[in-house]
Tab-separated table of C-alpha atoms in Angstrom:
chain	number	residue	atom	x	y	z
A	24	UNK	CA	88.038	125.626	6.308
A	25	UNK	CA	91.637	125.575	7.510
A	26	UNK	CA	92.836	123.831	10.615
A	27	UNK	CA	95.239	124.735	13.445
A	28	UNK	CA	96.625	127.924	11.887
A	29	UNK	CA	99.371	129.389	14.045
A	30	UNK	CA	98.747	132.541	16.016
A	31	UNK	CA	99.251	135.469	13.626
A	32	UNK	CA	101.777	137.184	15.862
A	33	UNK	CA	104.590	137.585	13.338
A	34	UNK	CA	107.874	135.799	13.761
A	35	UNK	CA	110.652	137.610	11.980
A	36	UNK	CA	112.540	140.793	11.415
A	37	UNK	CA	111.054	144.301	11.473
A	38	UNK	CA	112.186	145.916	8.242
A	39	UNK	CA	110.463	149.255	8.701
A	40	UNK	CA	109.158	149.743	12.242
A	41	UNK	CA	105.547	150.723	12.280
A	42	UNK	CA	104.883	149.785	8.662
A	43	UNK	CA	106.403	146.583	7.252
A	44	UNK	CA	107.100	143.312	8.905
A	45	UNK	CA	107.900	139.805	7.659
A	46	UNK	CA	105.757	137.125	9.287
A	47	UNK	CA	106.477	133.429	9.011
A	48	UNK	CA	103.402	131.267	9.531
A	49	UNK	CA	102.498	127.617	9.738
A	50	UNK	CA	99.096	126.048	9.197
A	51	UNK	CA	97.667	122.608	8.627
A	52	UNK	CA	94.867	122.212	6.115
A	53	UNK	CA	92.839	119.030	6.570
A	54	UNK	CA	91.593	117.616	3.283
A	55	UNK	CA	88.442	115.533	3.207
A	56	UNK	CA	88.318	112.365	1.112
A	57	UNK	CA	85.823	110.130	-0.619
A	58	UNK	CA	86.175	106.883	-2.571
A	59	UNK	CA	85.527	106.213	-6.250
A	60	UNK	CA	85.104	102.926	-8.094
A	61	UNK	CA	86.666	103.992	-11.370
A	62	UNK	CA	84.552	103.554	-14.468
A	63	UNK	CA	85.913	101.726	-17.537
A	64	UNK	CA	88.997	100.412	-15.736
A	65	UNK	CA	90.889	98.878	-18.649
A	66	UNK	CA	93.115	95.919	-17.721
A	67	UNK	CA	94.044	94.853	-21.260
A	68	UNK	CA	97.666	93.843	-21.903
A	69	UNK	CA	99.269	95.243	-18.769
A	70	UNK	CA	102.094	92.704	-18.895
A	71	UNK	CA	100.855	90.918	-15.772
A	72	UNK	CA	98.258	88.312	-14.886
A	73	UNK	CA	96.930	88.991	-11.389
A	74	UNK	CA	95.817	85.708	-9.840
A	75	UNK	CA	94.318	84.980	-6.424
A	76	UNK	CA	92.466	87.038	-3.868
A	77	UNK	CA	91.856	87.960	-0.271
A	78	UNK	CA	89.267	88.633	2.403
A	79	UNK	CA	89.434	91.996	4.177
A	80	UNK	CA	87.150	93.683	6.752
A	81	UNK	CA	87.203	97.000	4.840
A	82	UNK	CA	87.264	95.927	1.179
A	83	UNK	CA	85.417	92.607	1.463
A	84	UNK	CA	86.183	89.525	-0.637
A	85	UNK	CA	88.246	90.103	-3.764
A	86	UNK	CA	89.393	87.629	-6.394
A	87	UNK	CA	91.277	88.151	-9.637
A	88	UNK	CA	91.441	85.880	-12.686
A	89	UNK	CA	94.101	86.231	-15.370
A	90	UNK	CA	93.118	85.543	-18.989
A	91	UNK	CA	95.549	85.195	-21.887
A	92	UNK	CA	95.919	83.884	-25.394
A	93	UNK	CA	98.720	81.427	-26.091
A	94	UNK	CA	101.365	81.776	-28.768
A	95	UNK	CA	104.088	79.791	-30.493
A	96	UNK	CA	106.699	80.384	-33.174
A	97	UNK	CA	105.116	79.073	-36.371
A	98	UNK	CA	108.499	79.281	-38.134
A	99	UNK	CA	110.304	77.165	-35.582
A	100	UNK	CA	111.103	73.535	-36.348
A	101	UNK	CA	108.365	71.194	-35.138
A	102	UNK	CA	108.875	67.641	-33.932
A	103	UNK	CA	108.083	65.095	-36.640
A	104	UNK	CA	106.072	61.916	-36.390
A	105	UNK	CA	109.101	60.014	-35.098
A	106	UNK	CA	109.306	62.185	-32.000
A	107	UNK	CA	108.663	60.454	-28.695
A	108	UNK	CA	106.607	62.416	-26.175
A	109	UNK	CA	108.105	62.722	-22.687
A	110	UNK	CA	105.987	65.131	-20.659
A	111	UNK	CA	104.398	68.577	-20.569
A	112	UNK	CA	104.587	71.280	-17.934
A	113	UNK	CA	102.848	74.579	-17.307
A	114	UNK	CA	104.940	77.290	-15.685
A	115	UNK	CA	103.914	80.596	-14.103
A	116	UNK	CA	106.558	83.316	-13.920
A	117	UNK	CA	105.706	85.091	-10.653
A	118	UNK	CA	107.229	88.562	-10.477
A	119	UNK	CA	105.468	89.944	-7.406
A	120	UNK	CA	103.441	88.684	-4.465
A	121	UNK	CA	100.935	90.260	-2.108
A	122	UNK	CA	99.326	88.536	0.830
A	123	UNK	CA	99.684	86.862	4.168
A	124	UNK	CA	100.874	83.555	5.632
A	125	UNK	CA	103.227	82.483	2.865
A	126	UNK	CA	104.321	79.539	4.994
A	127	UNK	CA	101.197	77.697	3.803
A	128	UNK	CA	100.683	76.456	0.217
A	129	UNK	CA	98.886	78.626	-2.338
A	130	UNK	CA	96.844	76.888	-5.029
A	131	UNK	CA	96.542	77.847	-8.717
A	132	UNK	CA	94.572	76.278	-11.547
A	133	UNK	CA	94.875	76.653	-15.310
A	134	UNK	CA	91.693	76.349	-17.366
A	135	UNK	CA	91.075	76.233	-21.109
A	136	UNK	CA	89.044	79.125	-22.517
A	137	UNK	CA	85.818	78.191	-24.280
A	138	UNK	CA	85.647	81.458	-26.213
A	139	UNK	CA	88.320	83.665	-27.795
A	140	UNK	CA	89.976	86.809	-26.510
A	141	UNK	CA	89.061	89.411	-29.120
A	142	UNK	CA	91.048	92.360	-30.454
A	143	UNK	CA	89.198	94.774	-28.219
A	144	UNK	CA	89.554	96.441	-24.845
A	145	UNK	CA	88.752	94.417	-21.756
A	146	UNK	CA	87.870	95.937	-18.400
A	147	UNK	CA	88.178	94.497	-14.928
A	148	UNK	CA	84.483	93.567	-14.911
A	149	UNK	CA	84.727	91.542	-18.147
A	150	UNK	CA	84.813	87.759	-18.046
A	151	UNK	CA	85.126	84.874	-20.479
A	152	UNK	CA	83.717	81.383	-20.231
A	153	UNK	CA	86.277	78.722	-19.416
A	154	UNK	CA	86.116	75.009	-18.760
A	155	UNK	CA	85.595	73.795	-15.216
A	156	UNK	CA	88.135	71.087	-15.962
A	157	UNK	CA	91.710	72.154	-15.420
A	158	UNK	CA	94.586	71.525	-17.790
A	159	UNK	CA	97.066	71.967	-14.915
A	160	UNK	CA	96.939	72.739	-11.207
A	161	UNK	CA	99.186	72.780	-8.195
A	162	UNK	CA	99.854	74.086	-4.690
A	163	UNK	CA	103.085	75.875	-3.871
A	164	UNK	CA	105.046	77.387	-1.014
A	165	UNK	CA	105.828	80.808	-2.479
A	166	UNK	CA	108.734	82.946	-1.382
A	167	UNK	CA	107.447	86.513	-1.008
A	168	UNK	CA	109.429	89.507	-2.230
A	169	UNK	CA	111.249	87.486	-4.867
A	170	UNK	CA	110.618	85.958	-8.276
A	171	UNK	CA	109.121	82.451	-8.262
A	172	UNK	CA	108.747	80.012	-11.128
A	173	UNK	CA	105.784	77.749	-10.428
A	174	UNK	CA	105.761	74.479	-12.323
A	175	UNK	CA	102.912	71.983	-12.656
A	176	UNK	CA	102.213	69.008	-14.882
A	177	UNK	CA	99.832	69.432	-17.805
A	178	UNK	CA	97.023	66.869	-17.730
A	179	UNK	CA	97.995	63.811	-19.785
A	180	UNK	CA	95.032	63.922	-22.160
A	181	UNK	CA	95.615	67.606	-22.995
A	182	UNK	CA	99.349	67.163	-23.503
A	183	UNK	CA	98.884	64.044	-25.611
A	184	UNK	CA	96.364	65.719	-27.889
A	185	UNK	CA	98.573	68.779	-28.392
A	186	UNK	CA	101.618	66.667	-29.171
A	187	UNK	CA	99.713	64.481	-31.617
A	188	UNK	CA	98.520	67.523	-33.567
A	189	UNK	CA	102.001	69.044	-33.449
A	190	UNK	CA	103.714	65.954	-34.901
A	191	UNK	CA	101.107	65.101	-37.547
A	192	UNK	CA	101.202	68.381	-39.495
A	193	UNK	CA	97.697	69.145	-38.304
A	194	UNK	CA	96.488	72.538	-39.679
A	195	UNK	CA	95.999	73.628	-36.058
A	196	UNK	CA	99.730	74.377	-35.887
A	197	UNK	CA	100.045	75.963	-39.338
A	198	UNK	CA	99.653	79.482	-37.918
A	199	UNK	CA	98.640	81.270	-34.759
A	200	UNK	CA	95.092	81.954	-35.962
A	201	UNK	CA	94.194	78.335	-36.654
A	202	UNK	CA	95.734	77.414	-33.309
A	203	UNK	CA	93.567	79.939	-31.458
A	204	UNK	CA	90.470	78.598	-33.193
A	205	UNK	CA	91.359	75.265	-31.651
A	206	UNK	CA	92.763	76.517	-28.334
A	207	UNK	CA	91.433	80.050	-27.601
A	208	UNK	CA	93.582	80.614	-24.516
A	209	UNK	CA	93.761	80.122	-20.781
A	210	UNK	CA	92.287	81.416	-17.539
A	211	UNK	CA	94.347	81.074	-14.350
A	212	UNK	CA	92.532	81.114	-11.021
A	213	UNK	CA	93.521	80.957	-7.360
A	214	UNK	CA	91.755	80.474	-4.022
A	215	UNK	CA	90.420	83.513	-2.153
A	216	UNK	CA	90.878	81.587	1.086
A	217	UNK	CA	94.653	81.634	0.477
A	218	UNK	CA	94.597	85.397	1.202
A	219	UNK	CA	97.326	85.998	-1.359
A	220	UNK	CA	97.694	86.990	-4.958
A	221	UNK	CA	100.507	86.781	-7.463
A	222	UNK	CA	101.479	89.016	-10.363
A	223	UNK	CA	102.686	86.756	-13.180
A	224	UNK	CA	104.672	88.120	-16.109
A	225	UNK	CA	103.215	87.462	-19.525
A	226	UNK	CA	105.933	86.042	-21.795
A	227	UNK	CA	107.992	82.931	-22.366
A	228	UNK	CA	108.032	82.091	-18.644
A	229	UNK	CA	104.252	81.668	-18.388
A	230	UNK	CA	102.761	78.896	-20.512
A	231	UNK	CA	103.247	75.292	-21.613
A	232	UNK	CA	106.404	73.401	-22.504
A	233	UNK	CA	106.176	70.100	-24.392
A	234	UNK	CA	109.155	67.797	-23.824
A	235	UNK	CA	110.096	65.112	-26.367
A	236	UNK	CA	113.048	63.199	-27.772
A	237	UNK	CA	114.082	61.059	-30.736
A	238	UNK	CA	115.380	57.525	-30.549
A	239	UNK	CA	119.047	58.488	-30.383
A	240	UNK	CA	118.686	61.652	-28.276
A	241	UNK	CA	120.548	61.808	-24.991
A	242	UNK	CA	118.640	64.855	-23.755
A	243	UNK	CA	115.024	65.936	-24.074
A	244	UNK	CA	113.964	68.640	-26.542
A	245	UNK	CA	111.303	71.282	-25.933
A	246	UNK	CA	108.505	72.986	-27.812
A	247	UNK	CA	107.052	76.050	-26.008
A	248	UNK	CA	103.464	77.260	-26.259
A	249	UNK	CA	103.369	80.304	-24.022
A	250	UNK	CA	101.961	83.780	-23.487
A	251	UNK	CA	104.707	85.776	-25.192
A	252	UNK	CA	103.274	88.717	-27.162
A	253	UNK	CA	99.769	87.513	-26.325
A	254	UNK	CA	96.718	89.648	-25.601
A	255	UNK	CA	95.615	89.287	-21.988
A	256	UNK	CA	93.542	90.927	-19.257
A	257	UNK	CA	92.470	90.600	-15.629
A	258	UNK	CA	88.959	90.157	-14.272
A	259	UNK	CA	88.325	91.284	-10.698
A	260	UNK	CA	85.365	90.068	-8.655
A	261	UNK	CA	84.641	92.233	-5.617
A	262	UNK	CA	82.043	91.415	-2.957
A	263	UNK	CA	81.979	94.319	-0.482
A	264	UNK	CA	78.755	93.333	1.310
A	265	UNK	CA	78.862	93.772	5.063
A	266	UNK	CA	81.805	96.195	4.957
A	267	UNK	CA	82.039	100.014	5.087
A	268	UNK	CA	82.710	100.024	1.328
A	269	UNK	CA	79.414	98.247	0.603
A	270	UNK	CA	77.902	101.697	-0.047
A	271	UNK	CA	79.984	101.868	-3.253
A	272	UNK	CA	77.555	100.526	-5.820
A	273	UNK	CA	77.985	102.582	-8.991
A	274	UNK	CA	81.118	103.196	-10.992
A	275	UNK	CA	82.285	106.763	-11.433
A	276	UNK	CA	80.530	108.103	-8.317
A	277	UNK	CA	82.317	109.615	-5.303
A	278	UNK	CA	81.058	108.058	-2.056
A	279	UNK	CA	81.383	109.287	1.510
A	280	UNK	CA	82.287	106.126	3.373
A	281	UNK	CA	80.626	105.566	6.772
A	282	UNK	CA	83.033	105.497	9.658
A	283	UNK	CA	86.466	107.030	9.998
A	284	UNK	CA	88.378	105.255	7.208
A	285	UNK	CA	88.950	105.498	3.479
A	286	UNK	CA	91.264	103.470	1.305
A	287	UNK	CA	92.322	102.327	-2.119
A	288	UNK	CA	92.753	98.889	-3.669
A	289	UNK	CA	94.527	98.231	-6.941
A	290	UNK	CA	93.044	96.275	-9.864
A	291	UNK	CA	89.523	96.844	-8.498
A	292	UNK	CA	89.928	100.496	-9.453
A	293	UNK	CA	89.019	101.774	-5.987
A	294	UNK	CA	90.703	105.140	-5.428
A	295	UNK	CA	90.740	107.781	-2.735
A	296	UNK	CA	89.626	111.136	-4.091
A	297	UNK	CA	90.883	114.196	-2.191
A	298	UNK	CA	88.618	117.253	-1.983
A	299	UNK	CA	90.845	120.299	-2.555
A	300	UNK	CA	88.213	122.943	-1.747
A	301	UNK	CA	89.768	123.593	1.724
A	302	UNK	CA	92.981	124.573	-0.065
A	303	UNK	CA	91.036	126.920	-2.353
A	304	UNK	CA	89.367	128.534	0.661
A	305	UNK	CA	92.747	129.001	2.313
A	306	UNK	CA	94.327	130.578	-0.757
A	307	UNK	CA	91.427	133.013	-1.016
A	308	UNK	CA	92.358	134.451	2.400
A	309	UNK	CA	95.976	135.252	1.473
A	310	UNK	CA	97.627	138.416	0.210
A	311	UNK	CA	101.320	139.164	-0.324
A	312	UNK	CA	102.617	135.764	0.714
A	313	UNK	CA	105.438	133.506	-0.360
A	314	UNK	CA	105.221	129.766	0.235
A	315	UNK	CA	108.357	128.417	1.877
A	316	UNK	CA	107.403	124.777	1.992
A	317	UNK	CA	104.184	122.808	1.582
A	318	UNK	CA	104.039	119.107	2.326
A	319	UNK	CA	101.147	116.749	1.694
A	320	UNK	CA	100.858	113.832	4.093
A	321	UNK	CA	98.553	110.833	3.979
A	322	UNK	CA	98.805	108.654	7.039
A	323	UNK	CA	99.932	106.889	8.960
A	324	UNK	CA	97.998	104.247	7.065
A	325	UNK	CA	96.539	101.365	9.021
A	326	UNK	CA	99.058	98.651	9.897
A	327	UNK	CA	99.432	95.793	7.430
A	328	UNK	CA	101.061	92.343	7.287
A	329	UNK	CA	104.717	92.210	6.316
A	330	UNK	CA	104.088	91.009	2.779
A	331	UNK	CA	100.854	92.910	2.161
A	332	UNK	CA	102.330	96.355	1.810
A	333	UNK	CA	100.690	99.197	-0.106
A	334	UNK	CA	102.144	100.231	-3.438
A	335	UNK	CA	105.094	102.462	-2.613
A	336	UNK	CA	103.928	105.615	-4.408
A	337	UNK	CA	100.707	107.500	-4.992
A	338	UNK	CA	100.617	109.810	-8.016
A	339	UNK	CA	98.446	112.914	-7.542
A	340	UNK	CA	96.344	112.775	-10.696
A	341	UNK	CA	93.884	115.572	-11.409
A	342	UNK	CA	90.244	114.427	-11.180
A	343	UNK	CA	87.336	115.679	-13.259
A	344	UNK	CA	83.914	116.512	-11.849
A	345	UNK	CA	82.616	113.203	-13.204
A	346	UNK	CA	85.439	111.326	-11.452
A	347	UNK	CA	87.712	110.492	-14.349
A	348	UNK	CA	91.401	111.196	-14.893
A	349	UNK	CA	91.741	114.755	-16.158
A	350	UNK	CA	93.197	115.063	-19.651
A	351	UNK	CA	94.282	118.264	-21.336
A	352	UNK	CA	93.907	119.428	-24.966
A	353	UNK	CA	96.423	116.928	-26.395
A	354	UNK	CA	95.068	113.901	-24.531
A	355	UNK	CA	97.826	113.842	-21.920
A	356	UNK	CA	96.741	112.649	-18.486
A	357	UNK	CA	97.482	115.402	-15.974
A	358	UNK	CA	99.016	115.068	-12.534
A	359	UNK	CA	100.711	117.364	-10.048
A	360	UNK	CA	104.229	117.897	-11.407
A	361	UNK	CA	107.385	117.216	-9.430
A	362	UNK	CA	108.859	119.853	-7.166
A	363	UNK	CA	110.732	122.668	-8.952
A	364	UNK	CA	109.231	121.611	-12.292
A	365	UNK	CA	106.921	123.820	-14.334
A	366	UNK	CA	103.323	123.252	-13.305
A	367	UNK	CA	101.780	125.182	-16.200
A	368	UNK	CA	102.271	125.379	-19.957
A	369	UNK	CA	100.528	127.025	-22.911
A	370	UNK	CA	98.263	125.392	-25.447
A	371	UNK	CA	98.509	126.287	-29.174
A	372	UNK	CA	96.156	129.238	-28.582
A	373	UNK	CA	98.305	130.619	-25.767
A	374	UNK	CA	96.004	129.578	-22.940
A	375	UNK	CA	97.449	128.426	-19.615
A	376	UNK	CA	97.114	124.650	-19.232
A	377	UNK	CA	98.578	122.144	-16.772
A	378	UNK	CA	102.082	120.954	-17.599
A	379	UNK	CA	102.898	117.274	-18.040
A	380	UNK	CA	106.107	115.297	-18.201
A	381	UNK	CA	107.268	115.000	-14.581
A	382	UNK	CA	104.845	113.308	-12.186
A	383	UNK	CA	104.920	114.117	-8.503
A	384	UNK	CA	104.146	111.202	-6.218
A	385	UNK	CA	103.695	110.720	-2.500
A	386	UNK	CA	106.200	108.139	-1.288
A	387	UNK	CA	105.583	105.727	1.563
A	388	UNK	CA	107.910	105.880	4.556
A	389	UNK	CA	107.784	102.268	5.819
A	390	UNK	CA	108.778	103.293	9.353
A	391	UNK	CA	106.089	105.932	9.912
A	392	UNK	CA	103.639	104.421	7.365
A	393	UNK	CA	103.065	107.927	6.004
A	394	UNK	CA	102.849	108.859	2.328
A	395	UNK	CA	104.396	112.306	1.879
A	396	UNK	CA	106.044	114.701	-0.537
A	397	UNK	CA	106.461	118.400	-1.165
A	398	UNK	CA	103.832	120.137	-3.289
A	399	UNK	CA	105.124	123.715	-2.929
A	400	UNK	CA	105.501	124.321	-6.664
A	401	UNK	CA	101.991	123.025	-7.284
A	402	UNK	CA	100.356	125.312	-4.725
A	403	UNK	CA	102.434	128.256	-5.944
A	404	UNK	CA	101.098	127.643	-9.433
A	405	UNK	CA	97.540	127.563	-8.118
A	406	UNK	CA	98.097	130.828	-6.256
A	407	UNK	CA	100.076	132.771	-8.852
A	408	UNK	CA	99.943	131.187	-12.297
A	409	UNK	CA	96.321	130.363	-12.897
A	410	UNK	CA	96.733	126.589	-12.686
A	411	UNK	CA	93.350	124.879	-12.748
A	412	UNK	CA	92.319	123.559	-9.335
A	413	UNK	CA	90.714	120.137	-9.340
A	414	UNK	CA	90.252	117.383	-6.830
A	415	UNK	CA	93.015	114.767	-6.799
A	416	UNK	CA	93.119	110.990	-7.089
A	417	UNK	CA	95.637	109.037	-5.037
A	418	UNK	CA	96.630	106.661	-7.829
A	419	UNK	CA	99.132	103.818	-7.359
A	420	UNK	CA	101.674	104.060	-10.141
A	421	UNK	CA	105.369	103.938	-10.906
A	422	UNK	CA	107.124	107.298	-10.469
A	423	UNK	CA	108.813	108.998	-13.396
A	424	UNK	CA	106.485	107.622	-16.080
A	425	UNK	CA	104.356	110.573	-17.178
A	426	UNK	CA	101.425	110.396	-19.558
A	427	UNK	CA	101.526	106.626	-19.684
A	428	UNK	CA	98.733	105.117	-17.563
A	429	UNK	CA	98.832	101.839	-19.519
A	430	UNK	CA	102.207	100.135	-19.800
A	431	UNK	CA	103.428	101.073	-16.330
A	432	UNK	CA	100.158	101.180	-14.410
A	433	UNK	CA	100.811	99.574	-11.050
A	434	UNK	CA	97.107	99.846	-10.184
A	435	UNK	CA	96.422	97.160	-12.819
A	436	UNK	CA	99.215	94.726	-11.912
A	437	UNK	CA	98.425	93.825	-8.288
A	438	UNK	CA	95.727	93.757	-5.587
A	439	UNK	CA	97.717	95.872	-3.119
A	440	UNK	CA	95.713	98.110	-0.814
A	441	UNK	CA	95.890	100.678	1.965
A	442	UNK	CA	93.478	102.124	4.518
A	443	UNK	CA	93.859	105.492	6.252
A	444	UNK	CA	91.899	107.565	8.741
A	445	UNK	CA	90.028	110.389	7.035
A	446	UNK	CA	91.502	113.005	9.361
A	447	UNK	CA	95.090	112.020	8.504
A	448	UNK	CA	95.141	113.629	5.056
A	449	UNK	CA	96.642	117.092	5.454
A	450	UNK	CA	98.653	119.859	3.847
A	451	UNK	CA	101.362	121.331	6.086
A	452	UNK	CA	102.040	124.882	4.955
A	453	UNK	CA	104.922	127.175	5.877
A	454	UNK	CA	104.579	130.633	4.348
A	455	UNK	CA	105.883	134.170	4.693
A	456	UNK	CA	103.650	137.239	4.656
A	457	UNK	CA	104.890	140.750	4.062
A	458	UNK	CA	102.698	143.663	5.158
């Protein structure tokens, strides 16, 4: 069903009185939406540890725990048994923040894993057992919208034991594998009540630093044990009870949410799924038309705190009937392609398939709080070129990174969210009809 189509009295120039006339038309096509909790949402080695959580009337209580192995350079010079231990610190390299009330301290705790991180895929529902005792903890005033390096003291007994093994040629430090048998890794947690989460970069800025000196040293030396080149993942715990999204119980199922709102939240894997059947119905009514401009708009989204903004783009990924990302014959994940780019290609057998290589994304206008972009080329391809029509996921991602939902997947590096009224998802269509 289409909405608010303009009166079909043609606007334009009479080319051949009594026979042909050009008519320029405008219509708005409302698109209905559901929500999907994505199945098998892999958070392994995304380059970020998402730590913290929030409480929200629509999404409920959400918390995220970052897990990582630790690493060190086994070829680097180690302190010998004459080294004098000074101190040990644990640092967290915060690259992004999301939350509210950053004028109050946010608390983070580092725990020792009690079981190893294996060479396998981990999903956002996976968890590992870690010690209740912390090896480091601290509360910090974090500056939003900028990088922060959080620094806390490592507990004395942990630091002392590590340094003793390091300086005594203990086999623990002979290679990375014996070290991980002894120290499987870390889990970093935050407080949901802080209503904030951080995205910490995995690398030499997140991990431990042992400080030591020798008798005649004038400055302290360091030995790092950090997360560089270390396997890691994020666990997300979501309690949606008592909220509109409590109806979402099974993964991979599209749910009609009670009330007037839908929304998406990163790292949980909660996505808005757009039903494109109204567009199909509209296209079936057309003959001899040219599309001048078609714009998709989502919003305005519900207002949000200054430092709890939605991710800035939403890629329009094709969705399968069983609510997964659509992939074509070569395994490429398919999305709507950017304006004026080819929307279709041919497979090795000469069949028309969706093109890949140039993602289109809806961009957020911070003033109007509307996600929008042109999709004229996409609809033209549906109408003229036999492009497959599927429903669409609004998927938070970086623009300009096609076919790569792993290394640049913004939906797995934050807990950002947005909420929008169901009736504010529309296609605005300007087209010309010749008859």
